[in-house]
Amino acid sequence: MTEKRSFTLDQQEIPFQPGDSILQAAQRAGVYVPHLCFHPDFSANGSCRLCVVSIAGKTVAACHYPARSGLQVTMNNSRLQQQRLRLLQLLFAEGNHFCPSCEVSGSCQLQALAYDLGMTHYHYDPFYPQRPRDGSHPDFFIDTDRCIFCDLCGRAGTEQDHKPVYRLGGRGEQTRLLIYSASGKLGDSRAAADDKAAHVCPVGCILPREGHYRDPIGERVYDASPIHWVGNRRRDQHAAPAADSAGDPSHD
Amino acid sequence: MSRRVAIDPVTRVEGHGKVTLMVDDDNRITEARLHIVEFRGFEKFIQGRPYWELPLVVQRLCGICPVSHHLAAAKAIDQIAGATELTPAALKLRRLMHFAQVLQSHALHFFHLAAPDLVFGFDSDVSRRNLVALIQQHEALALQGVRIRKFGQQIIEAISGKRIHGIAAIPGGMNAALDPGAVREFQDRVGDIKTWCEQTVRLVRKLYLQNRPFHEAFGHTDASSLSIVGGADQLELYDGDFKVIDADGALLHRHPARQYHSLLREQVKSWSYMKFPFLADHSPATGWYRVGPLARLNTCCGIPTPLAEQARVDYLTTLGSPVQSPLAFHWARMIEALHCAEAIGSLLSDPDLSSDELRVQGDKCHEGIGVIEAPRGTLIHHYQINDDDQVTMANLIVSTTHNNQAMNESIRQVAAQHLDGRSLTPELLNLVEVAIRAYDPCLSCATHAMGKMPLLLALQSTSGNLLQSLSRDADGHIQYAD
């Protein structure tokens, strides 16, 4: 007889498979855990830290913490929500995120999480960094002002496209999205239109040219429902799920 | 010793301004300066942005007429995207959106901002001169104004997703068709809107003529008029070429809109962030001009909708052409509002509106110039991009900027007529505001300034000494400071 593998997440029993992280198991069970840098197709990175949960009084990242039978995991309490809010505010303060004119507004996971967590202001003084923009590629425009350093593009390039195009360079405040090419421009790199790496950005950093404003207000990914309902989706995925399919594990 | 008067703040005007009156030893007003003292720098910070962002970014210049900025930028990026001719559906959607914008903005300008002065009198109790008092004492009139504005805003919302700062125009067209259900609903309501606009034209006519000598003399300034016009010099708000007439009505220029830079020059003065445009073949001192409803009804030879045309003929027959009194702005404004209501009614019945053919593309180029008639006058957006589609140059000449010197002249006239000796009074401050409001309640987009519109009135000698100042806060408190 096989022992049933499960843990509890906010008192809900979550089954898991060997090798699952808490976040992977929760996603498979249809339970939404806030995150930005995690994608089920790629190795976990643990950089955004928005998936923080509490286990026996210890705060850990759910995307990295291995699921084990009998764990009692707390995801939603006021302390953890406040920590997520502060982490999110740090991300906003670190870049130049001007939602009113951003073409990903309404379909942006960073913005959607900010709404979901009730963010009303930056809290921290904005850095107003000066970062380059890159319009050298015929299919994509890069606006590094909006990069949140999740490295999803880097991991997708390495693990699925099997070619390096994007990577993070520098440390701390000086961290930047860099392009593998002699000139440092995307147009001189091996980037192609159907690269997975170009279609995983959760924010408005790697943009298909002239794409997003074609979505009328009301039809964007998060216009109708919040991210904890829709999941982490991009506009180039299919339409948002119906209300009764919340937490569809096929969402990344 | 001559001296200077300054007004601060101006109320029921959007933005932040200061007026300085220069006075000589004989208490004669020698010069008036409307300073725009805030700065936003849109032309600079949009450099580096991809060109398709422009309609979304620059509409944030203003919350009253964002659609005009949205569409002026859209016309410019159409050219960059190589879209030489839009599909009929896209063009008509844009025109519908623009008519709705002008209608709602004119309703806001007249009913919410100017009507309290006109209905209650410039010298009435300041606590009564506002929209709330208008609703209390003239409920039907005030609510009509609110509903006219709401109608325009709802059309904008149906097309762009939001009443303010929506998304509609994209390079070469529009992003979505108009819902047929919304069209039917607007068709049911547009008849009332036309009727109310007709009534308002009659009202503003009556108010103007009730005290005609005062209204004609108030801030009277002979100026050239500039606008775009359509075929056969018809009133045209979305697309056309420049027509300029002088103060006597004689034709000065017909000029292609995209060659604005050979028609106009801009002068910079140290005391204001707002530039001073003038006709290139004149000096700055003689080449200034007026834009907006007053100028448009001076330059056009007809309005292509019957009720508004009838009102235009009556207006010019009564006042004589060209009209030069700033308070006639309101009359001209409501004739245009009537035109917009009629034009909206026609467009709502147009079968092209239901078409899904909304976008065309062509060969990209590096420059685009969009010229449109915004509610308060001619609006020019000019952009250049590099090979990577990033904006390298932007030049925005907005309505308020065109009217800069005309407003100064009207303020000077008002001050010359009403400055009592050397004393600044709340009454004078209010009259100066009335003159500014006739042109424009929205100084913010001129320097792309933000916030409310407090105004400082300062009295200054010609040698530069501040003699007295009078300011009004946003909450209406008046403060003297010598």
PDB file of N, CA and C in Angstrom, chain A residues 9-51:
ATOM      1  N   LEU A   9      -1.875  23.355   3.362  1.00  0.00           N
ATOM      2  CA  LEU A   9      -1.582  24.752   3.026  1.00  0.00           C
ATOM      3  C   LEU A   9      -2.787  25.572   3.468  1.00  0.00           C
ATOM      4  N   ASP A  10      -2.601  26.374   4.481  1.00  0.00           N
ATOM      5  CA  ASP A  10      -3.730  27.102   5.092  1.00  0.00           C
ATOM      6  C   ASP A  10      -4.893  26.147   5.372  1.00  0.00           C
ATOM      7  N   GLN A  11      -4.577  25.052   6.029  1.00  0.00           N
ATOM      8  CA  GLN A  11      -5.540  24.026   6.452  1.00  0.00           C
ATOM      9  C   GLN A  11      -6.114  23.210   5.290  1.00  0.00           C
ATOM     10  N   GLN A  12      -5.703  23.472   4.057  1.00  0.00           N
ATOM     11  CA  GLN A  12      -6.198  22.681   2.933  1.00  0.00           C
ATOM     12  C   GLN A  12      -5.182  21.594   2.607  1.00  0.00           C
ATOM     13  N   GLU A  13      -5.660  20.368   2.449  1.00  0.00           N
ATOM     14  CA  GLU A  13      -4.747  19.267   2.164  1.00  0.00           C
ATOM     15  C   GLU A  13      -4.296  19.325   0.712  1.00  0.00           C
ATOM     16  N   ILE A  14      -2.982  19.274   0.527  1.00  0.00           N
ATOM     17  CA  ILE A  14      -2.400  19.386  -0.823  1.00  0.00           C
ATOM     18  C   ILE A  14      -1.592  18.115  -1.094  1.00  0.00           C
ATOM     19  N   PRO A  15      -1.975  17.282  -2.066  1.00  0.00           N
ATOM     20  CA  PRO A  15      -1.163  16.118  -2.419  1.00  0.00           C
ATOM     21  C   PRO A  15       0.078  16.564  -3.197  1.00  0.00           C
ATOM     22  N   PHE A  16       1.119  15.785  -3.174  1.00  0.00           N
ATOM     23  CA  PHE A  16       2.304  16.151  -3.955  1.00  0.00           C
ATOM     24  C   PHE A  16       2.974  14.911  -4.501  1.00  0.00           C
ATOM     25  N   GLN A  17       3.843  15.139  -5.457  1.00  0.00           N
ATOM     26  CA  GLN A  17       4.618  14.058  -6.060  1.00  0.00           C
ATOM     27  C   GLN A  17       6.068  14.214  -5.622  1.00  0.00           C
ATOM     28  N   PRO A  18       6.804  13.120  -5.646  1.00  0.00           N
ATOM     29  CA  PRO A  18       8.207  13.226  -5.234  1.00  0.00           C
ATOM     30  C   PRO A  18       8.944  14.283  -6.060  1.00  0.00           C
ATOM     31  N   GLY A  19       9.681  15.137  -5.389  1.00  0.00           N
ATOM     32  CA  GLY A  19      10.451  16.179  -6.073  1.00  0.00           C
ATOM     33  C   GLY A  19       9.732  17.504  -6.185  1.00  0.00           C
ATOM     34  N   ASP A  20       8.435  17.513  -5.826  1.00  0.00           N
ATOM     35  CA  ASP A  20       7.688  18.768  -5.917  1.00  0.00           C
ATOM     36  C   ASP A  20       8.185  19.775  -4.881  1.00  0.00           C
ATOM     37  N   SER A  21       8.152  21.035  -5.269  1.00  0.00           N
ATOM     38  CA  SER A  21       8.244  22.093  -4.265  1.00  0.00           C
ATOM     39  C   SER A  21       6.811  22.360  -3.767  1.00  0.00           C
ATOM     40  N   ILE A  22       6.722  23.120  -2.711  1.00  0.00           N
ATOM     41  CA  ILE A  22       5.388  23.463  -2.205  1.00  0.00           C
ATOM     42  C   ILE A  22       4.582  24.188  -3.281  1.00  0.00           C
ATOM     43  N   LEU A  23       5.255  25.079  -4.016  1.00  0.00           N
ATOM     44  CA  LEU A  23       4.558  25.848  -5.046  1.00  0.00           C
ATOM     45  C   LEU A  23       4.087  24.951  -6.182  1.00  0.00           C
ATOM     46  N   GLN A  24       4.924  24.027  -6.604  1.00  0.00           N
ATOM     47  CA  GLN A  24       4.515  23.116  -7.687  1.00  0.00           C
ATOM     48  C   GLN A  24       3.306  22.289  -7.274  1.00  0.00           C
ATOM     49  N   ALA A  25       3.350  21.766  -6.052  1.00  0.00           N
ATOM     50  CA  ALA A  25       2.241  20.942  -5.586  1.00  0.00           C
ATOM     51  C   ALA A  25       0.968  21.771  -5.462  1.00  0.00           C
ATOM     52  N   ALA A  26       1.108  22.998  -4.959  1.00  0.00           N
ATOM     53  CA  ALA A  26      -0.067  23.866  -4.810  1.00  0.00           C
ATOM     54  C   ALA A  26      -0.668  24.172  -6.172  1.00  0.00           C
ATOM     55  N   GLN A  27       0.177  24.466  -7.157  1.00  0.00           N
ATOM     56  CA  GLN A  27      -0.334  24.761  -8.499  1.00  0.00           C
ATOM     57  C   GLN A  27      -1.075  23.567  -9.070  1.00  0.00           C
ATOM     58  N   ARG A  28      -0.511  22.360  -8.856  1.00  0.00           N
ATOM     59  CA  ARG A  28      -1.155  21.170  -9.400  1.00  0.00           C
ATOM     60  C   ARG A  28      -2.518  20.950  -8.744  1.00  0.00           C
ATOM     61  N   ALA A  29      -2.617  21.388  -7.488  1.00  0.00           N
ATOM     62  CA  ALA A  29      -3.879  21.233  -6.765  1.00  0.00           C
ATOM     63  C   ALA A  29      -4.847  22.385  -7.038  1.00  0.00           C
ATOM     64  N   GLY A  30      -4.409  23.336  -7.867  1.00  0.00           N
ATOM     65  CA  GLY A  30      -5.294  24.447  -8.206  1.00  0.00           C
ATOM     66  C   GLY A  30      -5.343  25.538  -7.159  1.00  0.00           C
ATOM     67  N   VAL A  31      -4.324  25.586  -6.315  1.00  0.00           N
ATOM     68  CA  VAL A  31      -4.283  26.634  -5.292  1.00  0.00           C
ATOM     69  C   VAL A  31      -3.268  27.694  -5.723  1.00  0.00           C
ATOM     70  N   TYR A  32      -3.711  28.951  -5.772  1.00  0.00           N
ATOM     71  CA  TYR A  32      -2.841  30.027  -6.242  1.00  0.00           C
ATOM     72  C   TYR A  32      -1.909  30.491  -5.134  1.00  0.00           C
ATOM     73  N   VAL A  33      -0.617  30.480  -5.438  1.00  0.00           N
ATOM     74  CA  VAL A  33       0.395  31.057  -4.553  1.00  0.00           C
ATOM     75  C   VAL A  33       1.016  32.247  -5.301  1.00  0.00           C
ATOM     76  N   PRO A  34       1.000  33.451  -4.726  1.00  0.00           N
ATOM     77  CA  PRO A  34       1.548  34.615  -5.441  1.00  0.00           C
ATOM     78  C   PRO A  34       2.996  34.380  -5.853  1.00  0.00           C
ATOM     79  N   HIS A  35       3.337  34.756  -7.081  1.00  0.00           N
ATOM     80  CA  HIS A  35       4.717  34.632  -7.549  1.00  0.00           C
ATOM     81  C   HIS A  35       4.887  35.418  -8.834  1.00  0.00           C
ATOM     82  N   LEU A  36       6.109  35.706  -9.182  1.00  0.00           N
ATOM     83  CA  LEU A  36       6.424  36.339 -10.463  1.00  0.00           C
ATOM     84  C   LEU A  36       7.525  35.598 -11.210  1.00  0.00           C
ATOM     85  N   CYS A  37       8.529  35.065 -10.485  1.00  0.00           N
ATOM     86  CA  CYS A  37       9.696  34.513 -11.176  1.00  0.00           C
ATOM     87  C   CYS A  37       9.587  33.007 -11.425  1.00  0.00           C
ATOM     88  N   PHE A  38       8.524  32.393 -10.953  1.00  0.00           N
ATOM     89  CA  PHE A  38       8.380  30.943 -11.126  1.00  0.00           C
ATOM     90  C   PHE A  38       7.616  30.635 -12.412  1.00  0.00           C
ATOM     91  N   HIS A  39       8.045  29.545 -13.089  1.00  0.00           N
ATOM     92  CA  HIS A  39       7.330  29.041 -14.259  1.00  0.00           C
ATOM     93  C   HIS A  39       7.433  27.523 -14.215  1.00  0.00           C
ATOM     94  N   PRO A  40       6.340  26.794 -14.380  1.00  0.00           N
ATOM     95  CA  PRO A  40       6.398  25.343 -14.194  1.00  0.00           C
ATOM     96  C   PRO A  40       7.322  24.631 -15.184  1.00  0.00           C
ATOM     97  N   ASP A  41       7.629  25.264 -16.310  1.00  0.00           N
ATOM     98  CA  ASP A  41       8.475  24.610 -17.311  1.00  0.00           C
ATOM     99  C   ASP A  41       9.971  24.782 -17.041  1.00  0.00           C
ATOM    100  N   PHE A  42      10.310  25.618 -16.083  1.00  0.00           N
ATOM    101  CA  PHE A  42      11.726  25.924 -15.877  1.00  0.00           C
ATOM    102  C   PHE A  42      12.114  25.754 -14.417  1.00  0.00           C
ATOM    103  N   SER A  43      13.423  25.645 -14.199  1.00  0.00           N
ATOM    104  CA  SER A  43      13.906  25.482 -12.824  1.00  0.00           C
ATOM    105  C   SER A  43      13.547  26.714 -11.996  1.00  0.00           C
ATOM    106  N   ALA A  44      13.364  26.459 -10.701  1.00  0.00           N
ATOM    107  CA  ALA A  44      12.997  27.572  -9.825  1.00  0.00           C
ATOM    108  C   ALA A  44      14.176  28.505  -9.629  1.00  0.00           C
ATOM    109  N   ASN A  45      13.868  29.767  -9.441  1.00  0.00           N
ATOM    110  CA  ASN A  45      14.907  30.782  -9.309  1.00  0.00           C
ATOM    111  C   ASN A  45      14.917  31.388  -7.912  1.00  0.00           C
ATOM    112  N   GLY A  46      13.733  31.626  -7.389  1.00  0.00           N
ATOM    113  CA  GLY A  46      13.631  32.149  -6.027  1.00  0.00           C
ATOM    114  C   GLY A  46      14.037  33.594  -5.878  1.00  0.00           C
ATOM    115  N   SER A  47      13.963  34.360  -6.947  1.00  0.00           N
ATOM    116  CA  SER A  47      14.459  35.740  -6.853  1.00  0.00           C
ATOM    117  C   SER A  47      13.391  36.727  -6.405  1.00  0.00           C
ATOM    118  N   CYS A  48      12.134  36.498  -6.767  1.00  0.00           N
ATOM    119  CA  CYS A  48      11.135  37.518  -6.431  1.00  0.00           C
ATOM    120  C   CYS A  48      10.678  37.402  -4.984  1.00  0.00           C
ATOM    121  N   ARG A  49      10.674  36.175  -4.473  1.00  0.00           N
ATOM    122  CA  ARG A  49      10.351  35.918  -3.053  1.00  0.00           C
ATOM    123  C   ARG A  49       8.888  36.196  -2.716  1.00  0.00           C
ATOM    124  N   LEU A  50       8.062  36.423  -3.743  1.00  0.00           N
ATOM    125  CA  LEU A  50       6.661  36.726  -3.443  1.00  0.00           C
ATOM    126  C   LEU A  50       5.891  35.493  -2.984  1.00  0.00           C
ATOM    127  N   CYS A  51       6.481  34.306  -3.177  1.00  0.00           N
ATOM    128  CA  CYS A  51       5.793  33.077  -2.786  1.00  0.00           C
ATOM    129  C   CYS A  51       6.101  32.707  -1.336  1.00  0.00           C
TER     130      CYS A  51
END
